CSV table of C-alpha atoms in Angstrom, one decimal:
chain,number,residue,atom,x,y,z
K,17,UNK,CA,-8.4,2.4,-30.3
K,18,UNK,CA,-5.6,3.4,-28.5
K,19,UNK,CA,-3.9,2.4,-24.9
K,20,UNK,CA,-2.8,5.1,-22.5
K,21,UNK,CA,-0.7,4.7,-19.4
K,22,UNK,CA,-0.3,7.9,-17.1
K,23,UNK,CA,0.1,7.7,-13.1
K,24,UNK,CA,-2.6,9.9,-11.0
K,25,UNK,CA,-1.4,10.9,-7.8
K,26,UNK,CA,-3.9,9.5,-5.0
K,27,UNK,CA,-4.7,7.8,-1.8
K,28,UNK,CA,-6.6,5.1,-0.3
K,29,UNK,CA,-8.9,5.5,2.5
K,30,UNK,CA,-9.6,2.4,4.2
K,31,UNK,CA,-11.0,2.8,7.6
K,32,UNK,CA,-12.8,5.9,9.4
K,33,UNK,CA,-11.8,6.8,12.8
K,34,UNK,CA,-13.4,4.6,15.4
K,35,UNK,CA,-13.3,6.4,18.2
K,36,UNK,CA,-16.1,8.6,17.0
K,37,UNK,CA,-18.2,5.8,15.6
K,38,UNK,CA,-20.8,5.8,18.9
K,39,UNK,CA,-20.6,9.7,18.6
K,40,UNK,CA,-23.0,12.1,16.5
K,41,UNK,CA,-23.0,11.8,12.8
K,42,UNK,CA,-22.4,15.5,12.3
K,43,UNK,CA,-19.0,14.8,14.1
K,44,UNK,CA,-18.2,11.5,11.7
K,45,UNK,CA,-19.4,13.4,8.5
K,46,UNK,CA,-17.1,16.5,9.3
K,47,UNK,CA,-13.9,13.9,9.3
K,48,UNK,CA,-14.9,12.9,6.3
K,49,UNK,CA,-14.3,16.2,4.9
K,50,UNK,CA,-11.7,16.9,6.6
K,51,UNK,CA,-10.0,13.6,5.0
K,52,UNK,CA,-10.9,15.0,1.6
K,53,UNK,CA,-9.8,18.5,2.1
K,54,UNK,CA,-6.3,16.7,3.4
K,55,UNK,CA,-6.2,14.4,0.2
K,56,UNK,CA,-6.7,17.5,-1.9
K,57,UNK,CA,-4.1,19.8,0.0
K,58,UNK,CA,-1.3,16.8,-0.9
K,59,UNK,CA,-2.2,17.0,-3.8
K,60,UNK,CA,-4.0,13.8,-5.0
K,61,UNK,CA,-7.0,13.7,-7.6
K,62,UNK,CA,-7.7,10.1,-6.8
K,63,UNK,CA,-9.2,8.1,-4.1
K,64,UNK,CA,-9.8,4.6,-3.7
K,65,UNK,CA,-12.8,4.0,-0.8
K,66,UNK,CA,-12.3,0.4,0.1
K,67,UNK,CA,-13.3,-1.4,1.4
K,68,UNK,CA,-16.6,-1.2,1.7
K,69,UNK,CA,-19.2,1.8,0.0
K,70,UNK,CA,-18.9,4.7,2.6
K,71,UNK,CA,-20.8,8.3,3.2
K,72,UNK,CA,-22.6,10.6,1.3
K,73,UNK,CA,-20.8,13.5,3.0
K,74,UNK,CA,-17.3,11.9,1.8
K,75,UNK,CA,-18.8,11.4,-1.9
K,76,UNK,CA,-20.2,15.3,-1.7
K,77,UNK,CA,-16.7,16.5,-0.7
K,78,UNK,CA,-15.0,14.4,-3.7
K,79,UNK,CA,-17.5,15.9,-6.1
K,80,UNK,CA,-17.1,19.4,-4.5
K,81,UNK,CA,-13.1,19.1,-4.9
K,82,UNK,CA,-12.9,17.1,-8.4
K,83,UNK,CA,-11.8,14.1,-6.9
K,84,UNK,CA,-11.8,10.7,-8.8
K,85,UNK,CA,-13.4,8.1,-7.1
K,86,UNK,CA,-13.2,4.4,-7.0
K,87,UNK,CA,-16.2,2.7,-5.0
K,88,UNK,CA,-16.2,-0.8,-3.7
K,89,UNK,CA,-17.9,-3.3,-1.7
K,90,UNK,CA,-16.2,-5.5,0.6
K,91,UNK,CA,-15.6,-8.8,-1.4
K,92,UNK,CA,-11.9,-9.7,0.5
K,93,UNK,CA,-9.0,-12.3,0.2
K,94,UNK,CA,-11.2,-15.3,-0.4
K,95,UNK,CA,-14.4,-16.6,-1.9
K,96,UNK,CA,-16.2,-19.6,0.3
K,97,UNK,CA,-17.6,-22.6,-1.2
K,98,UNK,CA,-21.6,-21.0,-0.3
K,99,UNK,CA,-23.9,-20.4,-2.4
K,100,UNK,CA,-25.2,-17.4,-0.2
K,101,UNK,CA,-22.4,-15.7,0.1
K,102,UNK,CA,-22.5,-15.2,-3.1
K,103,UNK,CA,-25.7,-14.3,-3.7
K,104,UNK,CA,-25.1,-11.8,-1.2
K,105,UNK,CA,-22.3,-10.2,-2.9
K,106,UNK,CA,-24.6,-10.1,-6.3
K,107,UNK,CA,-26.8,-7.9,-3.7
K,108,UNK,CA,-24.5,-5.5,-2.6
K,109,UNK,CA,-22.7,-3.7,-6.0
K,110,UNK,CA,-26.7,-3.2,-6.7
K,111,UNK,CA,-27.2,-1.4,-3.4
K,112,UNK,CA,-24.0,0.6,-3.7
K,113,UNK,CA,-24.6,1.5,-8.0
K,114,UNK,CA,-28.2,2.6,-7.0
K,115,UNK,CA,-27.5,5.0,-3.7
K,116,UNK,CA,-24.5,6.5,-5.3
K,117,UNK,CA,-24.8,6.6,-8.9
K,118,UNK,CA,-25.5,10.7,-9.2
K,119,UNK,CA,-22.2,11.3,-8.0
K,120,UNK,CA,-20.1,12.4,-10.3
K,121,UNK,CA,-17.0,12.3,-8.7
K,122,UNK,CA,-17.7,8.3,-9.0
K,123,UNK,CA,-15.2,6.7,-12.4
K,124,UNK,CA,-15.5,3.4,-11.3
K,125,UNK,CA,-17.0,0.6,-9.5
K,126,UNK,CA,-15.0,-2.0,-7.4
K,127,UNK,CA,-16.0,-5.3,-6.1
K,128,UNK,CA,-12.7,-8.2,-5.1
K,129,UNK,CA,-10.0,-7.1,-3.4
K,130,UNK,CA,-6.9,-9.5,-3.4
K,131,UNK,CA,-9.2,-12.2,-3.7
K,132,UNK,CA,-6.7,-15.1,-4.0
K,133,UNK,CA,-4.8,-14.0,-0.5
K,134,UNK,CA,-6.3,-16.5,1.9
K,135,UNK,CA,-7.2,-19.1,-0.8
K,136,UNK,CA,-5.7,-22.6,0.7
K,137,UNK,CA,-3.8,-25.0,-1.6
K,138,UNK,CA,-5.4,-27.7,-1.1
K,139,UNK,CA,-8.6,-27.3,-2.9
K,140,UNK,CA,-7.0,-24.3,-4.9
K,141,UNK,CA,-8.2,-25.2,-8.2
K,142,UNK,CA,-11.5,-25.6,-7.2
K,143,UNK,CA,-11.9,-21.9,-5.3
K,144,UNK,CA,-10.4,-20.4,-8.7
K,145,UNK,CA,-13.2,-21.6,-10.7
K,146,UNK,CA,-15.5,-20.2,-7.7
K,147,UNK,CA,-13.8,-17.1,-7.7
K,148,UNK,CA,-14.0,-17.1,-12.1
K,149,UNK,CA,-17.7,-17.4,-12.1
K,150,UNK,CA,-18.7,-15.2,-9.0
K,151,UNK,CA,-16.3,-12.3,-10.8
K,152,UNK,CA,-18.1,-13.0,-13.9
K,153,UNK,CA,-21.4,-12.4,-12.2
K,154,UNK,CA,-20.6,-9.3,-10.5
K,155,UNK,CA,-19.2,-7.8,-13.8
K,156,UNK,CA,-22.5,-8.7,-15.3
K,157,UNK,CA,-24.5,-7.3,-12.9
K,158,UNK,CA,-22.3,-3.7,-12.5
K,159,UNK,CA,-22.0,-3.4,-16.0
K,160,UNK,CA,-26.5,-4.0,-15.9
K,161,UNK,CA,-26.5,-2.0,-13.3
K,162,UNK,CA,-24.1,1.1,-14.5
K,163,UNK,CA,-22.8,0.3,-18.3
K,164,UNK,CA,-21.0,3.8,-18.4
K,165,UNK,CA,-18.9,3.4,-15.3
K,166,UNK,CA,-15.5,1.4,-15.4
K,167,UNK,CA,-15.4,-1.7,-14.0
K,168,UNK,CA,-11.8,-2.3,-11.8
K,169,UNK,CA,-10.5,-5.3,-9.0
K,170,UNK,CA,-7.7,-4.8,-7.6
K,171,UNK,CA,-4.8,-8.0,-6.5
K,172,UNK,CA,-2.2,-8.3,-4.8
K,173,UNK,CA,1.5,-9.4,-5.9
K,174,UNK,CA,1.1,-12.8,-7.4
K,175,UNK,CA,1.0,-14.0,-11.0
K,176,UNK,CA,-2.0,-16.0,-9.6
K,177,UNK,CA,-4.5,-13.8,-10.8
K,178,UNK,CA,-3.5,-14.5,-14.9
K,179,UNK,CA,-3.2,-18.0,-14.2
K,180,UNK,CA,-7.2,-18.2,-12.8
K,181,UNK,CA,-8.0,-16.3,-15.8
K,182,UNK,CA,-8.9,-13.0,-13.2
K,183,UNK,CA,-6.9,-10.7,-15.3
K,184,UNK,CA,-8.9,-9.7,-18.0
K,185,UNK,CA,-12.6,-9.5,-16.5
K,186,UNK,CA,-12.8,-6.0,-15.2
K,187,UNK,CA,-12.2,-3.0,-17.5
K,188,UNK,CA,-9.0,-1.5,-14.6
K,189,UNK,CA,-6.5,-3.7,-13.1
K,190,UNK,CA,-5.2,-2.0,-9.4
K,191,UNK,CA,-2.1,-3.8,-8.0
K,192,UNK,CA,-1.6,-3.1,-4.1
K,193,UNK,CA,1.9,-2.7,-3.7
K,194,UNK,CA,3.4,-3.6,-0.3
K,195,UNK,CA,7.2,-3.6,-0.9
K,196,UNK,CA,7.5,-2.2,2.7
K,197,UNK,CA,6.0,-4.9,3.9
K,198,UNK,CA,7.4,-8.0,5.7
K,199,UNK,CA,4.2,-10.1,4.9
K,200,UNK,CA,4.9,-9.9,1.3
K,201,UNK,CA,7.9,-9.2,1.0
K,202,UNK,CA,8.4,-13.0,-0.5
K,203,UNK,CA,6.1,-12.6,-3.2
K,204,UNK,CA,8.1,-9.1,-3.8
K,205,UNK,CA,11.4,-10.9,-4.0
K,206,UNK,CA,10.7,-14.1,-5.4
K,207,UNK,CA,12.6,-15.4,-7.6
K,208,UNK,CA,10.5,-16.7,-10.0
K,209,UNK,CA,8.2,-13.9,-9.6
K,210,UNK,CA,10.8,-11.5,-10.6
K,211,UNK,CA,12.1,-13.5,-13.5
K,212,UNK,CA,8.9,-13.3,-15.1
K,213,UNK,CA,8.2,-9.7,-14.7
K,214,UNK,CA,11.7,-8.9,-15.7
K,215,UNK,CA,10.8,-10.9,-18.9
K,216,UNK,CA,7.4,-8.8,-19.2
K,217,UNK,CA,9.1,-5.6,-18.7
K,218,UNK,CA,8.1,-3.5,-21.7
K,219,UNK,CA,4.8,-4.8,-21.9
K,220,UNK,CA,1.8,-2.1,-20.8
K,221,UNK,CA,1.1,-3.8,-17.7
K,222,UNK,CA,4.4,-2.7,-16.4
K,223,UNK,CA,6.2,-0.2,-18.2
K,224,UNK,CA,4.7,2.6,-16.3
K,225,UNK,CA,6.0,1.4,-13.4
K,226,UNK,CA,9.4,0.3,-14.4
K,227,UNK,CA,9.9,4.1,-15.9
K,228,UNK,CA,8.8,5.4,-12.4
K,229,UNK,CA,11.4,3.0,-10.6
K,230,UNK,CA,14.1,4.1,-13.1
K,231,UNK,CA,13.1,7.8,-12.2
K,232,UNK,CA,13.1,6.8,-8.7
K,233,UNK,CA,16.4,5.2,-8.7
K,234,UNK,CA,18.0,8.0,-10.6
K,235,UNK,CA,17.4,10.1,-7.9
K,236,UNK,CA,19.3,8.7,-5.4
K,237,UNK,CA,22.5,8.0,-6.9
K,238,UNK,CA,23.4,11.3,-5.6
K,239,UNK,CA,21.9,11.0,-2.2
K,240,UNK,CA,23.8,11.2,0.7
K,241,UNK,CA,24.3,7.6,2.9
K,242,UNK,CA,22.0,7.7,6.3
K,243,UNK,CA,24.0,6.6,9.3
K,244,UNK,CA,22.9,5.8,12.9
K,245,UNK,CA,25.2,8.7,13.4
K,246,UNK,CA,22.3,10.9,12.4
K,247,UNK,CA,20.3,10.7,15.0
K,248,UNK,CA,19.4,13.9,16.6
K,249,UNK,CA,18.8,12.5,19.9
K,250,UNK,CA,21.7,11.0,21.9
K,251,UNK,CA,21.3,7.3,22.4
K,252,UNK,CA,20.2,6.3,25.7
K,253,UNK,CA,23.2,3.9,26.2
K,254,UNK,CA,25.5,7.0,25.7
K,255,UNK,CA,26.7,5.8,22.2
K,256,UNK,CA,25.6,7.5,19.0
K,257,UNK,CA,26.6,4.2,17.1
K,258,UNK,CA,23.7,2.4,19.3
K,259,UNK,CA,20.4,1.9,17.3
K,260,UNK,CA,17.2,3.1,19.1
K,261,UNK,CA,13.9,2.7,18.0
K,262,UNK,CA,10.6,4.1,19.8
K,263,UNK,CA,7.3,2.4,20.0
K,264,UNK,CA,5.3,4.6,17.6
K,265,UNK,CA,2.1,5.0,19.8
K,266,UNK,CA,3.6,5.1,23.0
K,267,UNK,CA,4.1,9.1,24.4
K,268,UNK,CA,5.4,10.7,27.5
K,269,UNK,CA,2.9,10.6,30.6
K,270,UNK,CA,1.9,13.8,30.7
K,271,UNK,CA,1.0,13.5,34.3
K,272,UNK,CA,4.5,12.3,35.1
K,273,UNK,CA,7.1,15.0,36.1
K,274,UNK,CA,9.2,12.8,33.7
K,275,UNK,CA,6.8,11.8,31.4
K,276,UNK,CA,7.7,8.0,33.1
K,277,UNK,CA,6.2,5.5,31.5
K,278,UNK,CA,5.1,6.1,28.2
K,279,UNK,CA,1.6,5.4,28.0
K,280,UNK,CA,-0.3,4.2,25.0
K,281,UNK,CA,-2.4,6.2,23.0
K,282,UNK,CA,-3.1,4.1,19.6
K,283,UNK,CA,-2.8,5.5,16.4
K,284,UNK,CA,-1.2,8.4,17.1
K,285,UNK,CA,2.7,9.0,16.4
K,286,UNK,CA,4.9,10.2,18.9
K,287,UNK,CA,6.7,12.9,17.0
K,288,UNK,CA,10.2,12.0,19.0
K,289,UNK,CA,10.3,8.5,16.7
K,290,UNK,CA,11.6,11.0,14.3
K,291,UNK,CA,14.7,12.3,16.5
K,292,UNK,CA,16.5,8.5,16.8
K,293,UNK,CA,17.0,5.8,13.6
K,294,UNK,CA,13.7,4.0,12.9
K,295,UNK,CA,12.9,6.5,9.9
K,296,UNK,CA,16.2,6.6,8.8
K,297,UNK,CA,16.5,3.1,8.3
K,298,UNK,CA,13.0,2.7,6.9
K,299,UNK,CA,14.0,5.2,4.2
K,300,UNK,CA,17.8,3.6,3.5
K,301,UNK,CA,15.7,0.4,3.2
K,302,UNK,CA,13.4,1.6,1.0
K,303,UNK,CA,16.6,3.1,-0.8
K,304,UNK,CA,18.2,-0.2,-1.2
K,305,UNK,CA,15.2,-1.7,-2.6
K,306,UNK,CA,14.3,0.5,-5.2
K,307,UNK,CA,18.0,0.7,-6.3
K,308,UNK,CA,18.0,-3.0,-6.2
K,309,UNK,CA,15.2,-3.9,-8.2
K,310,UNK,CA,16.5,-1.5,-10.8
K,311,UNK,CA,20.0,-3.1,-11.4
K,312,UNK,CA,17.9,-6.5,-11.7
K,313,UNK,CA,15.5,-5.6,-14.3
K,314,UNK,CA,17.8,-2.8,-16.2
K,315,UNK,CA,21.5,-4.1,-15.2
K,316,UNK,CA,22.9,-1.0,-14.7
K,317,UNK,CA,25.9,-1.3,-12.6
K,318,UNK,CA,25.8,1.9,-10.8
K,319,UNK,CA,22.5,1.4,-9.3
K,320,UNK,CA,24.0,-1.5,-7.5
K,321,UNK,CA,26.8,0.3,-6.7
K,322,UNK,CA,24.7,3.3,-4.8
K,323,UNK,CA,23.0,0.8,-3.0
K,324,UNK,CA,26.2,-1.5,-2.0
K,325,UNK,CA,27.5,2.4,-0.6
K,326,UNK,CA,24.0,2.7,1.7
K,327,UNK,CA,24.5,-1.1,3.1
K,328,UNK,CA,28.0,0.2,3.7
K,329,UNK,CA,27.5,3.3,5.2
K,330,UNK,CA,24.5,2.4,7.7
K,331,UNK,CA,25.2,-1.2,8.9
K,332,UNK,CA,28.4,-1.3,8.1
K,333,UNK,CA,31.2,2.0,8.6
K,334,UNK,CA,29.2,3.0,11.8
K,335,UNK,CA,29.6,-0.5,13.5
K,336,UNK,CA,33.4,-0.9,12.1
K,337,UNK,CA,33.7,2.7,13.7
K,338,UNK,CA,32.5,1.6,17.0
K,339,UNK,CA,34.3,-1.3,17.3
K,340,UNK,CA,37.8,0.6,16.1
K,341,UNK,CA,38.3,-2.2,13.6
K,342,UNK,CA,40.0,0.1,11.2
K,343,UNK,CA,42.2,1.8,13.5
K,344,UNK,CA,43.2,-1.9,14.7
K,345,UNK,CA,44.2,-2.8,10.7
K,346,UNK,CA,45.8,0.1,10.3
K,347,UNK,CA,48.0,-0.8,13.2
């Protein structure tokens, strides 16, 4: 027996496009494949569908393009105290093993999804054992149902998951990673939470990952800072040092002479977001905290150092520059 760790390059595809939902299903089954095609042109040979089984015309594309597949149905952030419900969920990896099984593109068979998220504490221990036993009878009946197929759940960042005794039912682990995120970005930087991966480092479960944020941190200590001074676009105040952020989905009227307001069209980007300082700071962000977490768990000054030069450079030199601070010291 042997153990081996890789990284597939992949996607997750959570929701179709709703706006054709009440139109043909020709029209629906064609974005599926375009979705595919576009996973396959980036370059991924992985897809999570989540969270809930989804077309045949999206499975056909993954089997026509070679794409790994994990399936799931949607057992979410909490398990009730109802009997039903769970019987209802027994129901459903049945349904999805049977109508999809003959695909091959399938690997793998899904059925909780951060299941601890919503849990309250009050009554905690008690929905843990719920959650125990329900898992243990959805693994039995996948496994009855498909005992060839890979058996995965997939949590989000909380130690939670080993201390319910979650951790070890399902054949694959998935860990959704939000460090991006401001709603978890307290379970990213906890303390304790990072005091007890740091002491788990080398173990399997995370040494993939750690060598893939040393790689990653590696890479930018040669990076050059970002500055609000980058912005392509001149700040409507008249002052380059001025940040300015656009609403992502709101775009030029384009019955307006002057495009006057900006009118809403929902998930769609307005391609001028990139010309002012909203990605910018997003990516020095993201910068910081991957150069962050390495000096924590490796303690290797100069990654601290890179990322003390990008605080310094984008909230710091542009608004010292602006306010003339350092010609006023030097005076």
């Amino acid at each position: 027996m042997f153990l081996s760790i890789c990284r597939i390059p992949g996607m997750h595809r959570m929701l179709i496009h709703l706006a054709n939902i009440i139109g043909e299903s020709v029209h629906i089954d064609e974005e599926h494949r375009r979705d595919i095609n576009f996973a396959k042109e980036l370059g991924a040979n992985f897809i999570r569908i989540s969270h809930y089984p989804q077309d045949d015309a999206l499975l056909e594309m993954c089997d026509r393009l070679g794409l790994i597949v994990w399936e799931e149905i949607p057992v979410i952030d909490y398990v009730p105290d109802n009997e039903s419900f769970s019987d209802n969920c027994e129901i459903m990896p049945q349904d999805m093993i049977r109508r999809h099984c003959n695909h091959p593109s399938i690997a793998m068979w899904g059925y909780m999804n951060e299941i601890l998220l919503r849990v309250p504490q009050q009554g905690r221990d008690e929905a843990w054992v719920r959650t125990l036993n329900l898992a243990n009878r959805l693994e039995k009946v996948l496994k009855s149902e498909d005992p060839d197929r890979l058996s995965t759940m997939a949590f989000h960042g909380s130690d939670m998951y080993h201390e319910a005794d979650l951790s070890g039912i399902t054949d694959i682990k998935g860990w959704n990673l939000y460090q991006a995120s401001s709603i978890y970005a307290q379970s990213v930087w906890d303390r304790n939470h990072l005091e007890k991966v740091k002491a788990q480092i080398e173990r399997p479960m995370y040494a993939d990952s750690y060598a893939a944020l040393l790689e990653n941190a590696d890479s930018l200590l040669s990076v050059k800072p970002l500055s609000v001074m980058d912005k392509r676009k001149s700040s409507p105040s008249g002052d380059q040092h001025d940040y300015v952020s656009l609403a992502r989905y709101f775009h030029p009227d384009p019955l307006k002479p002057d495009g006057l307001p900006y009118i809403n069209r929902d998930g769609i980007t307005n391609p001028e977001i990139d010309l002012y300082d909203r990605n910018r700071l997003g990516e020095t962000a993201g910068r910081i905290s991957t150069l962050a977490l390495a000096w924590y768990f490796s303690g290797k000054e100069e990654y601290a150092a890179k990322a003390t030069e990008l605080i310094d450079t984008y909230y710091l030199e542009a608004l010292l520059r602006k306010h003339d601070i350092k010609s006023q010291i030097a005076r």
